[in-house]
Amino acid sequence: MTTGFEARKTLDVSAGSSHSGASNPAGAWIDGVNPVTRIVLALLLSVPLFASIDVTSGVVAIGLQLLCIPLTGLRLRTVLRRLALLLVIAPVAGVSMLLYAAPGGQVFFSFGFAHISEASIQLAIAVSIRVVALGLPTILLFARTDPTELADALAQVAHLPSRFVLGVLAGTRMLGLFLDDWRTMSLARRARGVGDRGALRRFFTMSFVLLVFAVRRGTKLALAMEARGFGSDIPRTWSRPSRLSGRDAIALAGGAAIMALSIAAAVLLGTFRFVWS
């Protein structure tokens, strides 16, 4: 007869297996790249863009990254849907440059400290494109990343403290429970006839209840981890090894090539502009 603990363990293993299958249904090429390499690759695709504020390098970077979508296992529709928030934020980021950047060329509007000129318009467009170019790598690289695989890589490849890594992983796994609690509380309040009025008051009341749940679960999780020896200095073993491979080197080389082509295009077209110039 299976005990309750064994049953829960079986359910956890089954859930983990099904989650892995859902996150890797087609075996995309990027799935073979180590999560730590993806973090480095995201930085490689982002940091060089801070060297210049121009339209060319941002547009070329976005175009080359979109060409890599088949390697990520994502559909174009999915990427565009997740980019929707960035497409809304990007113009907002460009407004400050549009109004308060140093005027240059023909001035179209002037009021107090606000000036709209040819230079400020170009700078606002460049900043808006830059926001999209900085956010797109994160969507492409981490949309299908399993949190458990990321934790394994951070502990084994990046050599971060296992207690910290596993604590963050456990907290990440609990986010789903908090969403379920919020949905359950909403349905319960609606069933009692108090869930359709006072939206602001309901939000703060439910947030406080959710905070109480979070403190209780956090306390239980900390005690459980201490009981299982997560606070000791004994080196831990890992059921799933995480290693680097040749595919990681290819991914980094591809990211470097994308950035090199983007900046080279800006230099050749004469639009490259140092941020501090």
PDB file of C-alpha atoms in Angstrom:
ATOM      1  CA  MET A   1       0.000   0.000   0.000  1.00  0.00           C
ATOM      2  CA  THR A   2       1.298   3.421  -0.919  1.00  0.00           C
ATOM      3  CA  THR A   3       1.654   5.847   1.964  1.00  0.00           C
ATOM      4  CA  GLY A   4       0.509   9.461   1.781  1.00  0.00           C
ATOM      5  CA  PHE A   5       4.087  10.717   1.528  1.00  0.00           C
ATOM      6  CA  GLU A   6       4.863   8.302  -1.316  1.00  0.00           C
ATOM      7  CA  ALA A   7       1.668   9.312  -3.074  1.00  0.00           C
ATOM      8  CA  ARG A   8       2.533  12.988  -2.839  1.00  0.00           C
ATOM      9  CA  LYS A   9       6.036  12.250  -4.046  1.00  0.00           C
ATOM     10  CA  THR A  10       4.642  10.328  -7.010  1.00  0.00           C
ATOM     11  CA  LEU A  11       2.341  13.223  -7.846  1.00  0.00           C
ATOM     12  CA  ASP A  12       5.233  15.692  -7.643  1.00  0.00           C
ATOM     13  CA  VAL A  13       7.361  13.559  -9.968  1.00  0.00           C
ATOM     14  CA  SER A  14       4.484  13.149 -12.401  1.00  0.00           C
ATOM     15  CA  ALA A  15       3.768  16.877 -12.346  1.00  0.00           C
ATOM     16  CA  GLY A  16       7.412  17.644 -12.967  1.00  0.00           C
ATOM     17  CA  SER A  17       7.531  15.229 -15.885  1.00  0.00           C
ATOM     18  CA  SER A  18       4.399  16.654 -17.445  1.00  0.00           C
ATOM     19  CA  HIS A  19       5.683  20.194 -16.988  1.00  0.00           C
ATOM     20  CA  SER A  20       8.940  19.338 -18.686  1.00  0.00           C
ATOM     21  CA  GLY A  21       7.074  17.810 -21.569  1.00  0.00           C
ATOM     22  CA  ALA A  22       4.853  20.856 -21.896  1.00  0.00           C
ATOM     23  CA  SER A  23       7.792  23.243 -21.903  1.00  0.00           C
ATOM     24  CA  ASN A  24       9.697  21.192 -24.471  1.00  0.00           C
ATOM     25  CA  PRO A  25       7.080  19.745 -26.815  1.00  0.00           C
ATOM     26  CA  ALA A  26       9.115  19.991 -30.010  1.00  0.00           C
ATOM     27  CA  GLY A  27      12.696  19.853 -28.754  1.00  0.00           C
ATOM     28  CA  ALA A  28      13.755  23.339 -29.878  1.00  0.00           C
ATOM     29  CA  TRP A  29      17.428  24.011 -30.486  1.00  0.00           C
ATOM     30  CA  ILE A  30      17.615  26.552 -27.650  1.00  0.00           C
ATOM     31  CA  ASP A  31      16.486  23.885 -25.160  1.00  0.00           C
ATOM     32  CA  GLY A  32      19.946  22.322 -25.419  1.00  0.00           C
ATOM     33  CA  VAL A  33      21.647  25.539 -24.316  1.00  0.00           C
ATOM     34  CA  ASN A  34      22.504  25.724 -20.634  1.00  0.00           C
ATOM     35  CA  PRO A  35      20.374  28.265 -18.688  1.00  0.00           C
ATOM     36  CA  VAL A  36      23.508  30.011 -17.390  1.00  0.00           C
ATOM     37  CA  THR A  37      24.654  30.445 -20.981  1.00  0.00           C
ATOM     38  CA  ARG A  38      21.264  31.971 -21.778  1.00  0.00           C
ATOM     39  CA  ILE A  39      21.773  34.536 -19.018  1.00  0.00           C
ATOM     40  CA  VAL A  40      25.194  35.439 -20.428  1.00  0.00           C
ATOM     41  CA  LEU A  41      23.717  35.507 -23.934  1.00  0.00           C
ATOM     42  CA  ALA A  42      20.935  37.869 -22.818  1.00  0.00           C
ATOM     43  CA  LEU A  43      23.583  40.240 -21.440  1.00  0.00           C
ATOM     44  CA  LEU A  44      25.622  39.894 -24.625  1.00  0.00           C
ATOM     45  CA  LEU A  45      22.586  40.860 -26.703  1.00  0.00           C
ATOM     46  CA  SER A  46      21.754  43.823 -24.485  1.00  0.00           C
ATOM     47  CA  VAL A  47      24.849  45.525 -23.061  1.00  0.00           C
ATOM     48  CA  PRO A  48      26.474  46.535 -26.413  1.00  0.00           C
ATOM     49  CA  LEU A  49      23.285  48.394 -27.369  1.00  0.00           C
ATOM     50  CA  PHE A  50      23.937  50.848 -24.537  1.00  0.00           C
ATOM     51  CA  ALA A  51      27.058  52.099 -26.341  1.00  0.00           C
ATOM     52  CA  SER A  52      25.064  53.939 -28.993  1.00  0.00           C
ATOM     53  CA  ILE A  53      21.642  55.535 -29.343  1.00  0.00           C
ATOM     54  CA  ASP A  54      20.726  55.149 -32.980  1.00  0.00           C
ATOM     55  CA  VAL A  55      17.917  53.609 -34.999  1.00  0.00           C
ATOM     56  CA  THR A  56      20.045  51.380 -37.236  1.00  0.00           C
ATOM     57  CA  SER A  57      21.692  49.155 -34.637  1.00  0.00           C
ATOM     58  CA  GLY A  58      18.388  48.614 -32.802  1.00  0.00           C
ATOM     59  CA  VAL A  59      16.451  47.741 -35.958  1.00  0.00           C
ATOM     60  CA  VAL A  60      19.156  45.376 -37.212  1.00  0.00           C
ATOM     61  CA  ALA A  61      19.382  43.681 -33.805  1.00  0.00           C
ATOM     62  CA  ILE A  62      15.598  43.193 -33.661  1.00  0.00           C
ATOM     63  CA  GLY A  63      15.508  41.840 -37.211  1.00  0.00           C
ATOM     64  CA  LEU A  64      18.326  39.339 -36.636  1.00  0.00           C
ATOM     65  CA  GLN A  65      16.789  38.199 -33.350  1.00  0.00           C
ATOM     66  CA  LEU A  66      13.413  37.649 -35.000  1.00  0.00           C
ATOM     67  CA  LEU A  67      15.136  35.459 -37.585  1.00  0.00           C
ATOM     68  CA  CYS A  68      16.214  33.203 -34.688  1.00  0.00           C
ATOM     69  CA  ILE A  69      12.631  32.502 -33.585  1.00  0.00           C
ATOM     70  CA  PRO A  70      12.604  29.005 -35.198  1.00  0.00           C
ATOM     71  CA  LEU A  71      15.508  28.051 -32.918  1.00  0.00           C
ATOM     72  CA  THR A  72      13.502  28.940 -29.802  1.00  0.00           C
ATOM     73  CA  GLY A  73      10.464  26.747 -30.475  1.00  0.00           C
ATOM     74  CA  LEU A  74       8.126  29.745 -30.140  1.00  0.00           C
ATOM     75  CA  ARG A  75       5.552  30.885 -32.647  1.00  0.00           C
ATOM     76  CA  LEU A  76       5.743  34.349 -34.108  1.00  0.00           C
ATOM     77  CA  ARG A  77       2.264  35.046 -32.761  1.00  0.00           C
ATOM     78  CA  THR A  78       3.396  34.118 -29.250  1.00  0.00           C
ATOM     79  CA  VAL A  79       6.444  36.382 -29.446  1.00  0.00           C
ATOM     80  CA  LEU A  80       4.383  39.318 -30.705  1.00  0.00           C
ATOM     81  CA  ARG A  81       1.802  38.804 -27.974  1.00  0.00           C
ATOM     82  CA  ARG A  82       4.504  38.879 -25.291  1.00  0.00           C
ATOM     83  CA  LEU A  83       6.050  41.915 -26.947  1.00  0.00           C
ATOM     84  CA  ALA A  84       2.761  43.798 -26.691  1.00  0.00           C
ATOM     85  CA  LEU A  85       3.637  45.270 -23.288  1.00  0.00           C
ATOM     86  CA  LEU A  86       7.024  46.447 -24.538  1.00  0.00           C
ATOM     87  CA  LEU A  87       5.397  47.997 -27.591  1.00  0.00           C
ATOM     88  CA  VAL A  88       3.223  50.026 -25.218  1.00  0.00           C
ATOM     89  CA  ILE A  89       6.071  51.013 -22.893  1.00  0.00           C
ATOM     90  CA  ALA A  90       8.564  51.866 -25.647  1.00  0.00           C
ATOM     91  CA  PRO A  91       6.811  55.060 -26.861  1.00  0.00           C
ATOM     92  CA  VAL A  92       6.412  56.190 -23.254  1.00  0.00           C
ATOM     93  CA  ALA A  93      10.172  55.876 -22.789  1.00  0.00           C
ATOM     94  CA  GLY A  94      10.726  57.970 -25.903  1.00  0.00           C
ATOM     95  CA  VAL A  95       8.459  60.821 -24.815  1.00  0.00           C
ATOM     96  CA  SER A  96      10.996  62.215 -22.345  1.00  0.00           C
ATOM     97  CA  MET A  97      13.640  62.258 -25.059  1.00  0.00           C
ATOM     98  CA  LEU A  98      11.178  63.837 -27.471  1.00  0.00           C
ATOM     99  CA  LEU A  99      10.428  66.741 -25.132  1.00  0.00           C
ATOM    100  CA  TYR A 100      13.594  67.281 -23.098  1.00  0.00           C
ATOM    101  CA  ALA A 101      16.511  66.160 -25.273  1.00  0.00           C
ATOM    102  CA  ALA A 102      18.959  68.784 -26.470  1.00  0.00           C
ATOM    103  CA  PRO A 103      17.350  70.459 -29.504  1.00  0.00           C
ATOM    104  CA  GLY A 104      19.047  70.121 -32.856  1.00  0.00           C
ATOM    105  CA  GLY A 105      18.095  70.968 -36.423  1.00  0.00           C
ATOM    106  CA  GLN A 106      14.700  72.465 -37.074  1.00  0.00           C
ATOM    107  CA  VAL A 107      12.617  73.151 -33.956  1.00  0.00           C
ATOM    108  CA  PHE A 108       8.937  72.288 -34.434  1.00  0.00           C
ATOM    109  CA  PHE A 109       7.618  73.095 -30.953  1.00  0.00           C
ATOM    110  CA  SER A 110       8.948  74.918 -27.910  1.00  0.00           C
ATOM    111  CA  PHE A 111       7.359  75.563 -24.538  1.00  0.00           C
ATOM    112  CA  GLY A 112       9.445  76.209 -21.421  1.00  0.00           C
ATOM    113  CA  PHE A 113      12.012  73.434 -21.085  1.00  0.00           C
ATOM    114  CA  ALA A 114      10.244  71.254 -23.675  1.00  0.00           C
ATOM    115  CA  HIS A 115      11.546  71.374 -27.230  1.00  0.00           C
ATOM    116  CA  ILE A 116      10.581  69.153 -30.152  1.00  0.00           C
ATOM    117  CA  SER A 117      13.183  69.244 -32.887  1.00  0.00           C
ATOM    118  CA  GLU A 118      14.592  67.004 -35.583  1.00  0.00           C
ATOM    119  CA  ALA A 119      17.284  65.697 -33.239  1.00  0.00           C
ATOM    120  CA  SER A 120      14.858  64.981 -30.401  1.00  0.00           C
ATOM    121  CA  ILE A 121      12.487  63.116 -32.727  1.00  0.00           C
ATOM    122  CA  GLN A 122      15.314  60.910 -33.980  1.00  0.00           C
ATOM    123  CA  LEU A 123      16.482  60.314 -30.416  1.00  0.00           C
ATOM    124  CA  ALA A 124      12.957  59.425 -29.236  1.00  0.00           C
ATOM    125  CA  ILE A 125      12.533  56.897 -32.057  1.00  0.00           C
ATOM    126  CA  ALA A 126      15.961  55.399 -31.296  1.00  0.00           C
ATOM    127  CA  VAL A 127      15.176  55.043 -27.580  1.00  0.00           C
ATOM    128  CA  SER A 128      11.797  53.425 -28.300  1.00  0.00           C
ATOM    129  CA  ILE A 129      13.407  50.897 -30.630  1.00  0.00           C
ATOM    130  CA  ARG A 130      16.151  50.312 -28.072  1.00  0.00           C
ATOM    131  CA  VAL A 131      13.577  49.323 -25.421  1.00  0.00           C
ATOM    132  CA  VAL A 132      12.175  46.635 -27.736  1.00  0.00           C
ATOM    133  CA  ALA A 133      15.666  45.454 -28.696  1.00  0.00           C
ATOM    134  CA  LEU A 134      16.597  45.071 -25.014  1.00  0.00           C
ATOM    135  CA  GLY A 135      13.458  43.158 -24.059  1.00  0.00           C
ATOM    136  CA  LEU A 136      13.222  40.795 -27.019  1.00  0.00           C
ATOM    137  CA  PRO A 137      16.225  38.581 -26.037  1.00  0.00           C
ATOM    138  CA  THR A 138      14.655  37.886 -22.638  1.00  0.00           C
ATOM    139  CA  ILE A 139      11.436  36.702 -24.290  1.00  0.00           C
ATOM    140  CA  LEU A 140      13.225  34.491 -26.805  1.00  0.00           C
ATOM    141  CA  LEU A 141      15.697  32.953 -24.362  1.00  0.00           C
ATOM    142  CA  PHE A 142      13.615  32.376 -21.225  1.00  0.00           C
ATOM    143  CA  ALA A 143      10.045  31.819 -22.444  1.00  0.00           C
ATOM    144  CA  ARG A 144      10.528  28.039 -22.305  1.00  0.00           C
ATOM    145  CA  THR A 145      13.055  27.782 -19.478  1.00  0.00           C
ATOM    146  CA  ASP A 146      12.129  25.349 -16.700  1.00  0.00           C
ATOM    147  CA  PRO A 147      12.788  26.930 -13.253  1.00  0.00           C
ATOM    148  CA  THR A 148      14.224  23.627 -11.979  1.00  0.00           C
ATOM    149  CA  GLU A 149      16.728  23.463 -14.845  1.00  0.00           C
ATOM    150  CA  LEU A 150      17.682  27.077 -14.180  1.00  0.00           C
ATOM    151  CA  ALA A 151      18.253  26.309 -10.496  1.00  0.00           C
ATOM    152  CA  ASP A 152      20.385  23.259 -11.357  1.00  0.00           C
ATOM    153  CA  ALA A 153      22.510  25.374 -13.695  1.00  0.00           C
ATOM    154  CA  LEU A 154      22.941  28.232 -11.230  1.00  0.00           C
ATOM    155  CA  ALA A 155      24.102  25.837  -8.524  1.00  0.00           C
ATOM    156  CA  GLN A 156      26.291  23.515 -10.604  1.00  0.00           C
ATOM    157  CA  VAL A 157      27.629  25.777 -13.369  1.00  0.00           C
ATOM    158  CA  ALA A 158      27.549  29.248 -11.793  1.00  0.00           C
ATOM    159  CA  HIS A 159      28.339  27.733  -8.341  1.00  0.00           C
ATOM    160  CA  LEU A 160      25.867  29.902  -6.447  1.00  0.00           C
ATOM    161  CA  PRO A 161      25.033  28.762  -2.890  1.00  0.00           C
ATOM    162  CA  SER A 162      22.637  25.825  -3.067  1.00  0.00           C
ATOM    163  CA  ARG A 163      20.589  27.103  -0.136  1.00  0.00           C
ATOM    164  CA  PHE A 164      19.917  30.387  -1.915  1.00  0.00           C
ATOM    165  CA  VAL A 165      19.188  28.750  -5.276  1.00  0.00           C
ATOM    166  CA  LEU A 166      16.789  26.140  -3.909  1.00  0.00           C
ATOM    167  CA  GLY A 167      15.060  28.709  -1.725  1.00  0.00           C
ATOM    168  CA  VAL A 168      14.395  30.895  -4.755  1.00  0.00           C
ATOM    169  CA  LEU A 169      13.214  27.842  -6.706  1.00  0.00           C
ATOM    170  CA  ALA A 170      10.785  26.878  -3.957  1.00  0.00           C
ATOM    171  CA  GLY A 171       9.468  30.440  -3.838  1.00  0.00           C
ATOM    172  CA  THR A 172       9.010  30.438  -7.601  1.00  0.00           C
ATOM    173  CA  ARG A 173       7.065  27.195  -7.452  1.00  0.00           C
ATOM    174  CA  MET A 174       4.753  28.750  -4.851  1.00  0.00           C
ATOM    175  CA  LEU A 175       3.656  31.536  -7.169  1.00  0.00           C
ATOM    176  CA  GLY A 176       1.131  29.179  -8.698  1.00  0.00           C
ATOM    177  CA  LEU A 177      -0.323  28.486  -5.250  1.00  0.00           C
ATOM    178  CA  PHE A 178      -0.756  32.212  -4.611  1.00  0.00           C
ATOM    179  CA  LEU A 179      -2.612  32.614  -7.898  1.00  0.00           C
ATOM    180  CA  ASP A 180      -4.886  29.708  -6.969  1.00  0.00           C
ATOM    181  CA  ASP A 181      -5.511  31.250  -3.531  1.00  0.00           C
ATOM    182  CA  TRP A 182      -6.415  34.594  -5.086  1.00  0.00           C
ATOM    183  CA  ARG A 183      -8.820  32.923  -7.519  1.00  0.00           C
ATOM    184  CA  THR A 184     -10.398  30.877  -4.724  1.00  0.00           C
ATOM    185  CA  MET A 185     -10.882  33.918  -2.475  1.00  0.00           C
ATOM    186  CA  SER A 186     -12.459  35.835  -5.350  1.00  0.00           C
ATOM    187  CA  LEU A 187     -14.930  33.025  -6.029  1.00  0.00           C
ATOM    188  CA  ALA A 188     -15.734  32.663  -2.320  1.00  0.00           C
ATOM    189  CA  ARG A 189     -16.446  36.363  -1.913  1.00  0.00           C
ATOM    190  CA  ARG A 190     -18.602  36.386  -5.009  1.00  0.00           C
ATOM    191  CA  ALA A 191     -20.552  33.369  -3.741  1.00  0.00           C
ATOM    192  CA  ARG A 192     -21.316  35.303  -0.541  1.00  0.00           C
ATOM    193  CA  GLY A 193     -22.429  38.306  -2.568  1.00  0.00           C
ATOM    194  CA  VAL A 194     -19.588  40.620  -1.498  1.00  0.00           C
ATOM    195  CA  GLY A 195     -17.268  40.248  -4.452  1.00  0.00           C
ATOM    196  CA  ASP A 196     -18.824  42.684  -6.932  1.00  0.00           C
ATOM    197  CA  ARG A 197     -18.587  45.947  -5.000  1.00  0.00           C
ATOM    198  CA  GLY A 198     -15.740  48.002  -3.539  1.00  0.00           C
ATOM    199  CA  ALA A 199     -13.000  46.848  -5.894  1.00  0.00           C
ATOM    200  CA  LEU A 200     -10.260  48.868  -4.171  1.00  0.00           C
ATOM    201  CA  ARG A 201     -11.231  47.721  -0.683  1.00  0.00           C
ATOM    202  CA  ARG A 202     -11.526  44.117  -1.889  1.00  0.00           C
ATOM    203  CA  PHE A 203      -8.062  44.292  -3.407  1.00  0.00           C
ATOM    204  CA  PHE A 204      -6.375  45.438  -0.186  1.00  0.00           C
ATOM    205  CA  THR A 205      -8.362  42.970   1.957  1.00  0.00           C
ATOM    206  CA  MET A 206      -7.451  40.011  -0.238  1.00  0.00           C
ATOM    207  CA  SER A 207      -3.836  41.190  -0.467  1.00  0.00           C
ATOM    208  CA  PHE A 208      -3.573  41.152   3.327  1.00  0.00           C
ATOM    209  CA  VAL A 209      -5.005  37.615   3.494  1.00  0.00           C
ATOM    210  CA  LEU A 210      -2.572  36.514   0.780  1.00  0.00           C
ATOM    211  CA  LEU A 211       0.286  38.075   2.768  1.00  0.00           C
ATOM    212  CA  VAL A 212      -0.720  35.990   5.808  1.00  0.00           C
ATOM    213  CA  PHE A 213      -0.729  32.856   3.651  1.00  0.00           C
ATOM    214  CA  ALA A 214       2.717  33.777   2.299  1.00  0.00           C
ATOM    215  CA  VAL A 215       4.191  34.212   5.798  1.00  0.00           C
ATOM    216  CA  ARG A 216       2.777  30.865   6.949  1.00  0.00           C
ATOM    217  CA  ARG A 217       4.023  29.009   3.890  1.00  0.00           C
ATOM    218  CA  GLY A 218       7.394  30.700   4.079  1.00  0.00           C
ATOM    219  CA  THR A 219       7.803  29.637   7.706  1.00  0.00           C
ATOM    220  CA  LYS A 220       6.869  26.044   6.920  1.00  0.00           C
ATOM    221  CA  LEU A 221       9.186  26.003   3.918  1.00  0.00           C
ATOM    222  CA  ALA A 222      12.120  27.325   5.960  1.00  0.00           C
ATOM    223  CA  LEU A 223      11.575  24.709   8.679  1.00  0.00           C
ATOM    224  CA  ALA A 224      11.272  21.941   6.080  1.00  0.00           C
ATOM    225  CA  MET A 225      14.497  23.002   4.356  1.00  0.00           C
ATOM    226  CA  GLU A 226      16.379  23.167   7.662  1.00  0.00           C
ATOM    227  CA  ALA A 227      15.079  19.701   8.596  1.00  0.00           C
ATOM    228  CA  ARG A 228      16.398  18.338   5.312  1.00  0.00           C
ATOM    229  CA  GLY A 229      19.878  19.743   5.871  1.00  0.00           C
ATOM    230  CA  PHE A 230      19.783  22.713   3.504  1.00  0.00           C
ATOM    231  CA  GLY A 231      21.534  24.849   6.108  1.00  0.00           C
ATOM    232  CA  SER A 232      24.587  22.591   6.471  1.00  0.00           C
ATOM    233  CA  ASP A 233      27.998  23.081   4.875  1.00  0.00           C
ATOM    234  CA  ILE A 234      28.082  19.554   3.447  1.00  0.00           C
ATOM    235  CA  PRO A 235      28.342  19.615  -0.383  1.00  0.00           C
ATOM    236  CA  ARG A 236      25.059  18.568  -1.951  1.00  0.00           C
ATOM    237  CA  THR A 237      24.510  16.098  -4.750  1.00  0.00           C
ATOM    238  CA  TRP A 238      22.164  16.730  -7.663  1.00  0.00           C
ATOM    239  CA  SER A 239      19.801  14.280  -9.326  1.00  0.00           C
ATOM    240  CA  ARG A 240      20.032  16.086 -12.672  1.00  0.00           C
ATOM    241  CA  PRO A 241      23.529  17.183 -13.749  1.00  0.00           C
ATOM    242  CA  SER A 242      23.900  20.511 -15.553  1.00  0.00           C
ATOM    243  CA  ARG A 243      26.881  20.900 -17.879  1.00  0.00           C
ATOM    244  CA  LEU A 244      28.123  23.117 -20.670  1.00  0.00           C
ATOM    245  CA  SER A 245      28.428  21.779 -24.217  1.00  0.00           C
ATOM    246  CA  GLY A 246      29.486  22.859 -27.669  1.00  0.00           C
ATOM    247  CA  ARG A 247      26.004  24.219 -28.293  1.00  0.00           C
ATOM    248  CA  ASP A 248      26.632  26.844 -25.615  1.00  0.00           C
ATOM    249  CA  ALA A 249      29.707  28.078 -27.474  1.00  0.00           C
ATOM    250  CA  ILE A 250      27.718  28.222 -30.725  1.00  0.00           C
ATOM    251  CA  ALA A 251      24.959  30.235 -29.012  1.00  0.00           C
ATOM    252  CA  LEU A 252      27.449  32.742 -27.592  1.00  0.00           C
ATOM    253  CA  ALA A 253      29.180  33.049 -30.960  1.00  0.00           C
ATOM    254  CA  GLY A 254      25.817  33.679 -32.618  1.00  0.00           C
ATOM    255  CA  GLY A 255      24.935  36.367 -30.078  1.00  0.00           C
ATOM    256  CA  ALA A 256      28.294  38.054 -30.590  1.00  0.00           C
ATOM    257  CA  ALA A 257      27.753  37.949 -34.362  1.00  0.00           C
ATOM    258  CA  ILE A 258      24.321  39.589 -34.026  1.00  0.00           C
ATOM    259  CA  MET A 259      25.737  42.426 -31.954  1.00  0.00           C
ATOM    260  CA  ALA A 260      28.748  42.846 -34.239  1.00  0.00           C
ATOM    261  CA  LEU A 261      26.543  43.071 -37.329  1.00  0.00           C
ATOM    262  CA  SER A 262      24.170  45.518 -35.620  1.00  0.00           C
ATOM    263  CA  ILE A 263      26.907  47.910 -34.544  1.00  0.00           C
ATOM    264  CA  ALA A 264      28.776  47.505 -37.841  1.00  0.00           C
ATOM    265  CA  ALA A 265      25.630  48.451 -39.767  1.00  0.00           C
ATOM    266  CA  ALA A 266      25.260  51.610 -37.670  1.00  0.00           C
ATOM    267  CA  VAL A 267      28.908  52.533 -38.226  1.00  0.00           C
ATOM    268  CA  LEU A 268      28.743  51.928 -41.980  1.00  0.00           C
ATOM    269  CA  LEU A 269      25.581  54.014 -42.350  1.00  0.00           C
ATOM    270  CA  GLY A 270      27.049  56.787 -40.216  1.00  0.00           C
ATOM    271  CA  THR A 271      24.324  56.670 -37.571  1.00  0.00           C
ATOM    272  CA  PHE A 272      26.458  55.303 -34.745  1.00  0.00           C
ATOM    273  CA  ARG A 273      26.354  57.773 -31.854  1.00  0.00           C
ATOM    274  CA  PHE A 274      28.105  57.285 -28.528  1.00  0.00           C
ATOM    275  CA  VAL A 275      25.831  57.773 -25.545  1.00  0.00           C
ATOM    276  CA  TRP A 276      28.288  60.121 -23.853  1.00  0.00           C
ATOM    277  CA  SER A 277      29.021  62.149 -26.981  1.00  0.00           C
TER     278      SER A 277
END
